[in-house]
Coordinates of C-alpha atoms in Angstrom, one line a residue:
M1 CA 28.9 12.4 14.1
Q2 CA 32.0 11.9 11.9
N3 CA 33.5 15.2 13.0
I4 CA 32.8 14.4 16.7
K5 CA 34.5 11.1 16.4
T6 CA 37.4 12.8 14.7
Y7 CA 37.9 15.2 17.5
I8 CA 37.5 12.6 20.2
G9 CA 40.0 10.3 18.4
V10 CA 42.6 13.0 18.1
F11 CA 42.0 14.0 21.7
F12 CA 42.7 10.5 22.9
L13 CA 45.8 10.2 20.7
I14 CA 47.2 13.5 22.2
L15 CA 46.5 12.2 25.7
L16 CA 48.3 9.0 25.0
A17 CA 51.2 10.8 23.4
V18 CA 51.6 13.0 26.5
A19 CA 51.3 10.1 28.9
C20 CA 53.9 8.1 27.0
E21 CA 56.2 11.1 26.7
K22 CA 56.4 11.2 30.5
E23 CA 57.6 7.7 30.4
G24 CA 60.1 8.5 27.7
D25 CA 58.2 7.3 24.7
K26 CA 56.5 9.4 22.0
I27 CA 53.6 8.2 19.8
Y28 CA 53.2 9.6 16.3
L29 CA 50.2 9.6 13.9
S30 CA 51.3 9.4 10.3
G31 CA 50.1 8.6 6.9
L32 CA 47.8 11.6 6.1
E33 CA 48.0 11.9 2.4
A34 CA 46.1 13.9 -0.3
A35 CA 43.3 11.9 -1.8
D36 CA 43.3 11.0 -5.5
L37 CA 39.9 12.2 -6.8
S38 CA 38.1 10.9 -9.9
V39 CA 34.7 11.6 -11.5
S40 CA 32.3 9.8 -13.8
G41 CA 32.1 12.6 -16.4
S42 CA 33.4 16.0 -17.4
E43 CA 30.1 17.8 -18.4
V44 CA 26.5 17.5 -17.4
V45 CA 23.4 19.1 -18.9
L46 CA 20.7 19.2 -16.2
T47 CA 16.9 19.0 -17.0
I48 CA 13.7 18.2 -15.2
E49 CA 13.8 14.7 -16.7
N50 CA 17.1 13.8 -15.0
S51 CA 16.4 15.5 -11.7
D52 CA 15.8 12.2 -9.9
L53 CA 18.6 10.4 -11.7
Q54 CA 22.3 10.0 -10.7
V55 CA 24.2 12.3 -13.0
L56 CA 27.7 12.4 -11.4
S57 CA 29.6 10.1 -9.2
F58 CA 32.9 10.8 -7.4
S59 CA 35.4 8.3 -5.9
W60 CA 38.8 8.8 -4.3
E61 CA 41.7 6.9 -3.0
S62 CA 43.7 7.9 0.1
G63 CA 46.4 6.6 2.3
E64 CA 45.9 4.8 5.6
L65 CA 46.8 6.4 8.9
S66 CA 49.1 4.5 11.2
V67 CA 50.3 4.9 14.8
S68 CA 54.0 4.5 15.8
N69 CA 53.0 2.3 18.7
D70 CA 51.8 -1.1 17.3
T71 CA 49.7 -1.7 20.3
M72 CA 47.4 1.2 19.5
G73 CA 44.9 1.7 16.7
V74 CA 43.6 4.7 14.8
A75 CA 40.3 5.9 15.9
S76 CA 37.4 5.2 13.6
G77 CA 36.4 8.0 11.3
L78 CA 40.0 9.1 10.7
P79 CA 40.9 10.8 8.4
G80 CA 37.8 13.0 7.9
M81 CA 37.0 13.2 4.2
T82 CA 34.9 16.2 2.9
V83 CA 34.1 17.1 -0.7
E84 CA 34.3 20.8 -1.4
V85 CA 32.4 22.4 -4.3
S86 CA 33.1 25.9 -5.7
A87 CA 32.5 28.0 -8.7
S88 CA 36.1 29.2 -8.6
S89 CA 39.3 27.1 -8.8
D90 CA 40.8 28.9 -5.7
F91 CA 37.8 27.7 -3.5
V92 CA 37.5 31.1 -1.9
Q93 CA 33.8 30.2 -1.3
F94 CA 32.7 26.6 -1.3
T95 CA 30.0 24.1 -0.2
E96 CA 30.8 21.0 1.8
L97 CA 29.4 17.6 1.0
Q98 CA 29.8 14.3 2.8
G99 CA 30.1 11.1 0.9
T100 CA 29.5 7.4 1.8
G101 CA 32.8 5.7 2.4
N102 CA 35.1 7.0 -0.4
Q103 CA 32.3 7.8 -2.8
L104 CA 29.8 10.5 -3.5
A105 CA 26.8 10.4 -5.9
L106 CA 24.8 13.4 -7.0
T107 CA 21.3 13.5 -8.5
G108 CA 20.4 16.1 -11.1
A109 CA 18.3 18.0 -8.5
R110 CA 21.2 18.1 -6.0
L111 CA 23.7 19.2 -8.6
N112 CA 21.3 21.8 -9.9
A113 CA 20.9 23.2 -6.4
L114 CA 24.7 23.3 -6.0
A115 CA 25.0 25.1 -9.2
K116 CA 22.3 27.7 -8.2
D117 CA 24.0 28.2 -4.8
A118 CA 27.4 28.7 -6.5
G119 CA 25.9 31.4 -8.8
L120 CA 26.0 29.6 -12.1
Q121 CA 23.7 31.0 -14.8
P122 CA 20.8 28.8 -16.0
D123 CA 21.1 27.3 -19.5
V124 CA 24.8 28.2 -19.7
A125 CA 27.6 25.7 -19.4
S126 CA 29.9 26.8 -16.5
P127 CA 32.6 25.0 -14.5
L128 CA 32.1 23.7 -11.0
Y129 CA 35.2 22.7 -9.2
F130 CA 35.5 19.7 -6.8
R131 CA 38.2 18.6 -4.4
V132 CA 38.5 16.4 -1.3
R133 CA 39.8 17.7 2.0
S134 CA 41.4 15.2 4.3
S135 CA 42.0 16.0 8.0
V136 CA 42.5 14.5 11.4
G137 CA 41.5 17.4 13.5
N138 CA 41.3 21.2 13.9
N139 CA 44.8 21.4 15.3
M140 CA 46.4 19.9 12.2
E141 CA 46.6 21.2 8.7
P142 CA 44.4 19.4 6.2
V143 CA 45.6 18.1 2.8
Y144 CA 43.7 18.5 -0.5
S145 CA 43.2 16.2 -3.4
N146 CA 43.6 17.1 -7.1
V147 CA 41.0 19.6 -8.3
I148 CA 38.4 18.3 -10.9
S149 CA 36.4 20.6 -13.1
V150 CA 33.0 19.6 -14.4
D151 CA 31.0 21.8 -16.9
V152 CA 27.5 22.0 -15.6
T153 CA 24.5 23.5 -17.5
P154 CA 21.8 24.1 -14.8
F155 CA 18.2 24.9 -15.5
V156 CA 15.8 27.4 -13.9
I157 CA 14.6 26.1 -10.5
D158 CA 10.9 26.2 -10.0
M159 CA 10.3 27.5 -6.4
S160 CA 6.6 27.5 -6.8
K161 CA 6.3 23.8 -5.7
L162 CA 7.0 22.1 -2.4
Y163 CA 7.2 18.4 -2.5
L164 CA 6.2 16.0 0.3
L165 CA 8.7 13.1 0.0
N166 CA 8.3 9.7 1.7
A167 CA 10.4 8.7 4.7
E168 CA 13.1 7.3 2.3
Q169 CA 13.1 10.5 0.3
N170 CA 12.8 8.6 -3.0
D171 CA 9.1 9.2 -3.9
T172 CA 6.8 12.2 -4.0
L173 CA 3.6 11.8 -1.9
A174 CA 2.0 15.2 -2.6
T175 CA 2.7 18.7 -3.7
I176 CA 1.7 22.1 -2.3
Y177 CA 2.4 25.5 -3.8
S178 CA 3.8 29.0 -3.5
P179 CA 2.4 31.1 -6.4
E180 CA 4.6 34.0 -5.4
E181 CA 7.7 31.7 -5.1
N182 CA 8.4 33.3 -1.7
G183 CA 8.7 30.3 0.6
E184 CA 5.1 30.4 1.7
Y185 CA 3.4 27.2 0.6
A186 CA -0.1 25.9 0.9
G187 CA -2.4 23.2 -0.5
F188 CA -4.6 20.2 0.1
V189 CA -2.9 16.8 0.9
K190 CA -4.3 13.3 1.1
A191 CA -2.6 11.6 4.1
T192 CA -2.9 8.5 6.2
G193 CA -2.7 8.7 9.9
W194 CA 0.9 9.3 11.2
M195 CA 2.1 9.4 7.6
N196 CA 5.9 10.2 7.7
F197 CA 7.4 12.6 5.2
Y198 CA 10.0 15.3 4.4
F199 CA 9.5 18.6 2.6
Q200 CA 11.7 19.4 -0.4
E201 CA 11.8 22.7 -2.2
G202 CA 12.5 23.1 -5.9
D203 CA 16.2 23.9 -5.2
G204 CA 16.6 20.5 -3.5
V205 CA 16.7 21.8 0.1
I206 CA 15.1 19.2 2.4
Y207 CA 13.1 20.1 5.6
G208 CA 12.4 17.7 8.4
N209 CA 11.1 18.0 11.9
N210 CA 13.4 19.8 14.3
G211 CA 15.1 16.9 16.2
V212 CA 16.8 19.3 18.7
S213 CA 13.7 21.0 20.0
E214 CA 11.5 18.0 19.3
V215 CA 8.5 20.2 18.8
P216 CA 6.0 18.8 16.3
F217 CA 5.5 21.0 13.2
E218 CA 8.8 22.9 13.8
L219 CA 11.2 22.5 10.9
S220 CA 15.0 22.1 10.4
T221 CA 17.3 21.6 7.5
D222 CA 20.1 20.1 9.6
A223 CA 20.4 16.6 8.1
E224 CA 22.3 15.3 11.1
T225 CA 19.6 16.2 13.7
M226 CA 16.3 16.5 11.9
W227 CA 13.7 13.7 11.8
N228 CA 10.9 13.1 9.4
C229 CA 7.7 15.1 9.8
W230 CA 4.4 13.3 10.4
F231 CA 0.7 13.9 10.2
P232 CA -1.6 13.4 13.2
A233 CA -3.5 10.1 13.7
N234 CA -6.5 11.1 11.6
G235 CA -6.3 10.0 8.0
G236 CA -8.0 11.8 5.1
H237 CA -7.7 15.3 3.7
Y238 CA -5.6 18.1 5.2
Y239 CA -5.0 21.7 4.3
V240 CA -1.3 22.1 4.7
T241 CA 0.8 25.3 5.0
M242 CA 4.6 25.6 5.3
S243 CA 6.7 28.7 5.8
T244 CA 10.5 28.6 5.2
A245 CA 10.7 32.0 7.0
D246 CA 9.0 30.8 10.2
M247 CA 10.4 27.2 9.8
E248 CA 7.0 25.8 10.7
W249 CA 4.2 23.9 9.0
T250 CA 0.5 23.4 9.9
A251 CA -2.1 20.7 9.1
T252 CA -5.8 21.3 9.2
W253 CA -7.9 18.1 9.0
L254 CA -11.2 18.2 7.3
P255 CA -13.3 15.3 8.6
K256 CA -16.2 16.2 6.3
I257 CA -17.5 19.2 4.3
S258 CA -21.0 20.2 5.5
V259 CA -23.7 21.5 3.2
G260 CA -25.8 24.3 4.7
G261 CA -28.4 26.8 3.6
A262 CA -31.4 25.3 1.7
V263 CA -30.1 21.7 2.5
E264 CA -28.5 20.2 5.5
D265 CA -26.2 17.4 4.4
S266 CA -22.5 16.6 4.0
L267 CA -19.8 15.6 1.4
A268 CA -17.4 12.7 1.9
F269 CA -13.8 12.4 0.8
F270 CA -13.2 9.8 -1.9
K271 CA -9.5 8.9 -1.3
S272 CA -8.7 7.1 -4.5
Q273 CA -9.7 10.0 -6.7
E274 CA -9.0 12.8 -4.1
L275 CA -12.5 14.3 -4.6
W276 CA -15.1 15.5 -2.2
A277 CA -18.7 14.5 -3.2
G278 CA -22.2 14.0 -1.8
V279 CA -25.8 13.7 -2.9
I280 CA -28.3 16.3 -1.9
E281 CA -32.0 16.8 -2.6
T282 CA -33.6 20.1 -3.1
T283 CA -37.3 21.1 -3.4
A284 CA -36.9 23.8 -5.9
A285 CA -34.5 24.8 -8.7
G286 CA -32.1 27.6 -7.8
A287 CA -31.7 26.7 -4.2
Q288 CA -28.7 28.3 -2.4
V289 CA -26.3 26.1 -0.4
T290 CA -23.1 26.7 1.5
L291 CA -20.0 24.6 1.9
S292 CA -17.8 24.5 5.0
S293 CA -15.9 22.2 7.3
D294 CA -15.6 22.1 11.1
A295 CA -11.9 21.3 11.0
L296 CA -9.1 20.7 13.5
L297 CA -5.9 22.7 13.2
Y298 CA -2.5 21.3 14.3
N299 CA 0.6 23.5 14.7
T300 CA 3.6 24.1 16.9
D301 CA 1.4 25.3 19.7
T302 CA -1.1 22.4 19.6
G303 CA 1.1 19.4 19.0
D304 CA -0.1 16.4 17.1
T305 CA -3.0 15.2 19.4
D306 CA -6.7 15.9 19.0
D307 CA -6.9 17.1 22.7
G308 CA -4.6 20.0 21.8
A309 CA -5.9 20.7 18.3
L310 CA -7.7 24.0 17.6
A311 CA -11.3 23.8 16.4
T312 CA -11.5 26.0 13.3
T313 CA -13.8 26.4 10.2
V314 CA -12.7 26.1 6.6
S315 CA -15.1 27.9 4.3
F316 CA -15.6 27.9 0.6
A317 CA -16.9 30.4 -1.9
E318 CA -17.5 30.5 -5.6
S319 CA -14.9 32.3 -7.8
G320 CA -16.2 32.4 -11.3
S321 CA -18.2 29.7 -13.0
G322 CA -17.2 26.3 -11.7
N323 CA -14.3 27.6 -9.6
I324 CA -14.0 27.5 -5.8
V325 CA -11.7 29.3 -3.3
L326 CA -11.2 29.4 0.4
A327 CA -13.1 32.3 2.1
E328 CA -13.5 34.0 5.5
T329 CA -17.2 33.0 5.5
P330 CA -19.1 30.4 3.4
G331 CA -20.4 31.7 0.1
N332 CA -23.6 30.7 -1.7
F333 CA -23.6 28.0 -4.4
T334 CA -26.7 27.7 -6.7
V335 CA -28.2 24.3 -7.3
P336 CA -29.6 24.5 -10.9
S337 CA -32.3 21.9 -10.7
S338 CA -34.7 20.5 -8.0
G339 CA -34.6 16.9 -6.8
I340 CA -31.5 14.7 -6.5
N341 CA -28.1 16.4 -7.3
T342 CA -24.5 15.5 -6.8
I343 CA -21.9 18.1 -5.6
T344 CA -18.3 17.3 -6.4
L345 CA -15.2 19.3 -5.3
D346 CA -11.7 19.0 -6.8
L347 CA -9.2 20.7 -4.5
T348 CA -6.0 19.3 -6.1
G349 CA -3.4 21.6 -7.6
A350 CA -2.1 25.0 -6.8
S351 CA -5.2 26.9 -7.8
G352 CA -8.1 26.6 -10.1
W353 CA -10.0 24.4 -7.6
T354 CA -13.3 23.4 -9.2
Y355 CA -16.8 22.2 -8.3
T356 CA -19.7 20.8 -10.2
I357 CA -23.4 20.4 -9.2
D358 CA -24.9 17.7 -11.5
E359 CA -28.4 16.4 -11.7
G360 CA -28.9 12.9 -10.4
E361 CA -26.7 10.6 -8.3
N362 CA -23.1 10.5 -9.7
L363 CA -20.8 9.8 -6.9
P364 CA -17.1 8.9 -7.8
Q365 CA -16.4 5.3 -7.9
E366 CA -13.6 4.1 -5.5
E367 CA -11.2 1.9 -7.4
V368 CA -9.0 0.6 -4.6
V369 CA -7.4 -2.8 -4.4
I370 CA -6.1 -3.6 -1.0
P371 CA -3.5 -6.3 -1.4
F372 CA -3.0 -7.2 2.2
L373 CA -4.7 -7.0 5.6
Y374 CA -2.2 -6.3 8.4
L375 CA -2.6 -7.7 11.9
P376 CA -1.3 -5.3 14.6
G377 CA -1.6 -6.9 18.1
S378 CA -1.0 -10.4 16.8
K379 CA 2.6 -10.4 18.1
D380 CA 2.4 -8.3 21.2
G381 CA 2.7 -11.3 23.5
E382 CA 6.3 -12.0 22.3
T383 CA 9.3 -10.8 24.3
G384 CA 9.7 -7.2 23.5
G385 CA 6.6 -7.5 21.3
S386 CA 4.4 -4.5 20.4
W387 CA 1.6 -3.5 18.1
T388 CA 3.4 -3.7 14.8
F389 CA 2.5 -4.6 11.2
D390 CA 4.9 -7.5 10.7
N391 CA 2.0 -10.1 10.4
F392 CA -0.3 -9.8 7.4
I393 CA -2.5 -11.9 5.1
P394 CA -2.7 -11.5 1.3
L395 CA -5.8 -11.0 -0.9
L396 CA -6.7 -14.4 -2.4
N397 CA -9.6 -13.4 -4.6
N398 CA -12.2 -10.7 -4.7
A399 CA -12.8 -9.9 -1.1
L400 CA -11.2 -13.0 0.6
Y401 CA -7.9 -12.7 2.4
G402 CA -6.0 -15.6 4.0
G403 CA -2.6 -16.7 5.2
F404 CA -0.6 -18.7 7.8
V405 CA 0.3 -16.5 10.7
D406 CA 2.3 -17.1 13.9
I407 CA 0.1 -15.5 16.6
N408 CA 1.2 -14.7 20.2
S409 CA -1.3 -12.1 21.4
Q410 CA -2.2 -10.7 24.8
W411 CA -5.2 -8.5 24.0
G412 CA -6.3 -9.7 20.6
F413 CA -5.7 -8.0 17.3
Q414 CA -7.2 -6.1 14.4
M415 CA -7.0 -6.2 10.6
F416 CA -5.7 -3.0 9.0
T417 CA -6.1 -2.1 5.4
A418 CA -2.5 -0.6 5.2
P419 CA 0.6 -0.9 7.4
E420 CA 0.0 2.4 9.2
W421 CA -2.3 4.0 11.8
G422 CA -5.3 6.0 10.8
V423 CA -6.6 3.8 8.0
D424 CA -9.7 1.6 7.9
Y425 CA -9.6 -1.6 10.0
Y426 CA -11.7 -4.6 10.9
T427 CA -12.5 -5.8 14.4
M428 CA -14.7 -8.5 15.8
G429 CA -18.5 -8.0 15.2
E430 CA -21.2 -8.8 17.6
S431 CA -19.8 -12.3 18.1
E432 CA -16.7 -14.3 17.2
G433 CA -16.5 -15.1 13.5
L434 CA -18.1 -11.9 12.5
L435 CA -16.3 -8.7 11.3
E436 CA -17.1 -5.1 11.8
M437 CA -15.2 -2.0 10.6
N438 CA -13.6 0.7 12.7
V439 CA -15.1 -0.3 16.1
E440 CA -12.8 0.9 18.9
N441 CA -12.0 -1.3 21.9
R442 CA -13.3 -4.5 20.3
N443 CA -10.4 -6.6 19.1
I444 CA -10.5 -10.1 17.5
P445 CA -10.0 -12.3 20.6
A446 CA -6.5 -13.6 21.2
P447 CA -6.2 -17.4 20.6
D448 CA -3.7 -19.6 22.2
P449 CA -0.2 -19.0 20.9
G450 CA 0.6 -20.9 17.8
T451 CA 0.3 -20.9 14.0
Y452 CA -3.1 -20.3 12.4
W453 CA -4.7 -20.2 9.0
V454 CA -6.2 -16.7 9.3
K455 CA -8.9 -15.8 6.7
A456 CA -11.2 -12.8 6.4
D457 CA -14.1 -12.4 4.0
V458 CA -14.7 -8.6 3.9
E459 CA -17.7 -8.9 1.6
N460 CA -19.6 -11.2 3.9
M461 CA -17.8 -9.7 7.0
T462 CA -16.6 -13.0 8.5
Y463 CA -13.3 -14.3 9.7
G464 CA -11.8 -17.6 10.9
L465 CA -8.8 -18.8 12.8
T466 CA -7.8 -22.5 12.1
P467 CA -4.8 -23.8 14.1
L468 CA -2.2 -25.9 12.4
G469 CA -2.5 -29.4 13.9
D470 CA -0.1 -32.4 14.2
V471 CA -1.4 -33.9 10.9
L472 CA -2.5 -32.7 7.5
Y473 CA -5.5 -34.5 6.0
L474 CA -5.8 -35.7 2.4
S475 CA -9.2 -36.3 0.7
G476 CA -9.8 -37.7 -2.8
L477 CA -6.8 -40.1 -2.8
N478 CA -7.7 -43.4 -4.4
D479 CA -11.1 -41.8 -5.2
Q480 CA -11.9 -42.0 -1.5
W481 CA -13.4 -38.7 -0.4
D482 CA -12.8 -39.1 3.3
F483 CA -10.1 -37.8 5.8
N484 CA -8.5 -41.2 6.6
T485 CA -5.2 -40.4 4.9
T486 CA -2.8 -38.1 6.8
I487 CA 0.8 -37.0 6.8
P488 CA 2.5 -35.8 10.1
K489 CA 4.0 -32.5 11.0
T490 CA 7.8 -32.6 10.8
G491 CA 8.8 -29.0 11.2
E492 CA 7.5 -25.4 11.3
G493 CA 4.7 -25.5 8.7
I494 CA 6.2 -28.7 7.2
Y495 CA 4.3 -31.9 6.8
S496 CA 5.8 -35.0 5.3
G497 CA 5.0 -38.7 5.1
T498 CA 4.3 -41.7 2.8
I499 CA 1.0 -42.3 1.0
E500 CA -0.2 -45.4 -0.9
V501 CA -1.8 -45.0 -4.3
S502 CA -3.7 -48.1 -5.2
T503 CA -5.8 -46.4 -7.9
P504 CA -4.8 -43.2 -9.6
S505 CA -7.6 -40.8 -8.6
T506 CA -10.1 -39.7 -11.2
D507 CA -10.1 -36.0 -10.1
G508 CA -7.0 -35.8 -8.0
F509 CA -6.9 -35.0 -4.2
S510 CA -6.8 -32.0 -1.9
L511 CA -5.3 -31.1 1.4
Y512 CA -7.2 -30.0 4.5
L513 CA -6.3 -28.5 7.9
E514 CA -9.1 -30.3 9.8
A515 CA -11.1 -33.4 9.3
D516 CA -14.6 -32.8 7.9
N517 CA -13.8 -29.2 7.3
W518 CA -14.4 -28.8 3.6
D519 CA -14.1 -25.0 3.7
D520 CA -10.3 -24.7 4.0
K521 CA -9.2 -26.7 1.0
F522 CA -5.7 -26.5 -0.6
G523 CA -5.0 -27.7 -4.1
G524 CA -2.2 -27.2 -6.5
S525 CA 0.0 -28.2 -9.5
D526 CA 3.6 -28.3 -10.5
G527 CA 4.8 -28.0 -6.9
T528 CA 2.8 -24.9 -6.0
L529 CA -0.2 -24.9 -3.5
G530 CA -3.1 -22.5 -3.4
Y531 CA -6.1 -21.9 -1.2
G532 CA -9.2 -23.1 -3.1
W533 CA -7.2 -24.2 -6.1
G534 CA -8.0 -27.3 -8.2
N535 CA -7.0 -30.7 -7.0
I536 CA -3.5 -32.2 -7.1
T537 CA -3.2 -34.7 -9.8
D538 CA 0.4 -36.0 -9.3
D539 CA -0.8 -39.5 -8.3
T540 CA -0.6 -40.9 -11.8
E541 CA 1.0 -44.3 -11.0
V542 CA 0.2 -47.0 -8.5
G543 CA 2.8 -47.2 -5.7
T544 CA 4.2 -45.6 -2.5
Y545 CA 4.8 -41.8 -2.6
T546 CA 6.6 -39.4 -0.3
L547 CA 4.6 -36.3 0.0
T548 CA 6.1 -33.2 1.6
V549 CA 4.1 -30.0 2.1
D550 CA 5.4 -26.6 3.1
L551 CA 2.4 -24.5 4.2
Y552 CA 4.4 -21.4 5.0
N553 CA 5.8 -21.2 1.4
L554 CA 2.8 -22.9 -0.2
T555 CA 4.8 -25.6 -2.0
Y556 CA 4.7 -29.4 -2.2
E557 CA 6.8 -32.2 -3.5
M558 CA 5.4 -35.6 -4.4
T559 CA 7.9 -38.4 -5.3
L560 CA 7.2 -42.0 -6.3
N561 CA 9.4 -44.3 -4.2
Q562 CA 11.3 -47.0 -6.2

């Protein structure tokens, strides 16, 4: 967009100049000067360890453009500033880079890719030359900054791996492989529904979805037009291929792996450990079983919906003792012992996929801590509202979640285990107050708009919505365990008022949202509140106190009035 703005700005300046010339006035654009370029270092040794780190930074100073007519301004984006990188000081061949403002930072991976593209030899220190080109349009000669030389020692780039980066391109989600290092990659990937990502090769080239054609699964390397890639709505395990020659990728979703032959059963995907496993029972030792999956293939022809996906079969066969490979037709696997056995498949890595068949029941143990439940649908009644993940409640202890949430819902809401589609979620069970998992078209009913204490017990599969009222109740004050003492609401989530302490309480006091509702208790200490915490014991002296409670931030202040 910077170049487009540049050309448009120059075009309008020319038009204005012509128009004014007819009236006898000429308008001149001046001030284009060569930039003064500086760099953070003069030599860099690149390694795998500093690939993700910033290893060089450039900055430059340049003059400001001005227009001879004071009533006019210079178009934004002028002058255009481009960093040129070359292996020769005469810049016969060069690569262009765009900075941010008057700065450019390079990671080790990016500099290594530049060195490779420029023809520098691995493990040998060689100069790379940098300069800044300043221009105001194609019809005017650019000016160049001073040239800076940096001695760069690149390392051999591993083109056998293709990384799936997150949407911010700062973390690796998964890796697939090209054993021949020929741009043809494949591998299994754990993904959530609609998971966004980019591909990155070992030389630093990043691939996204083609934003011009807007065809799902079609790739582009044009940073200005490409979008992030995305998986379909189904979460779980995918077999992913990517071709730099065809500029396409595919995703084959395995909903389960079926066991056939002597036993009819299935394996499930254990997400936290990226393992497939299942328990089978055979009547005799040496039974033969097969492993395959009735899968769905998504590509440039099918799009990203299940309606267009192609039904396909992913089959497995044995390849040496304990090793497993993809096959045209399912191969036989021998179950050594009769009775209960556990089959486990490990499909991570480039190759050397493995399987085990062990006697007894030995399923992997999921070790997943879900810190929040997200509430899509709880804000869709707002102006411009939609099903988003802005509202959420945190894990309080074990399997209990709770938090204060502003709800304005039209159709009810659900409780998702992650802020993305395709993951497990909770809906209303057979009646209000009960939870059930992954039930379509059955939302938790929408309450009246307002602020609620929302809690969910995913062990006992119950939920509750308690509205914030006009008063907050105290119980235990003056050793009176009733709900006669209240403080009024004075703001959003704020309650404040005076309380009388005639006798310092023996065990402290607690706060409650409703009278006679002992379930939703808030205690605290040192100004911090917590659901289910021990009682507040700040009533140490007889007198009148001002108590202010902020339920949104779970804080309180209790001051003895003099």
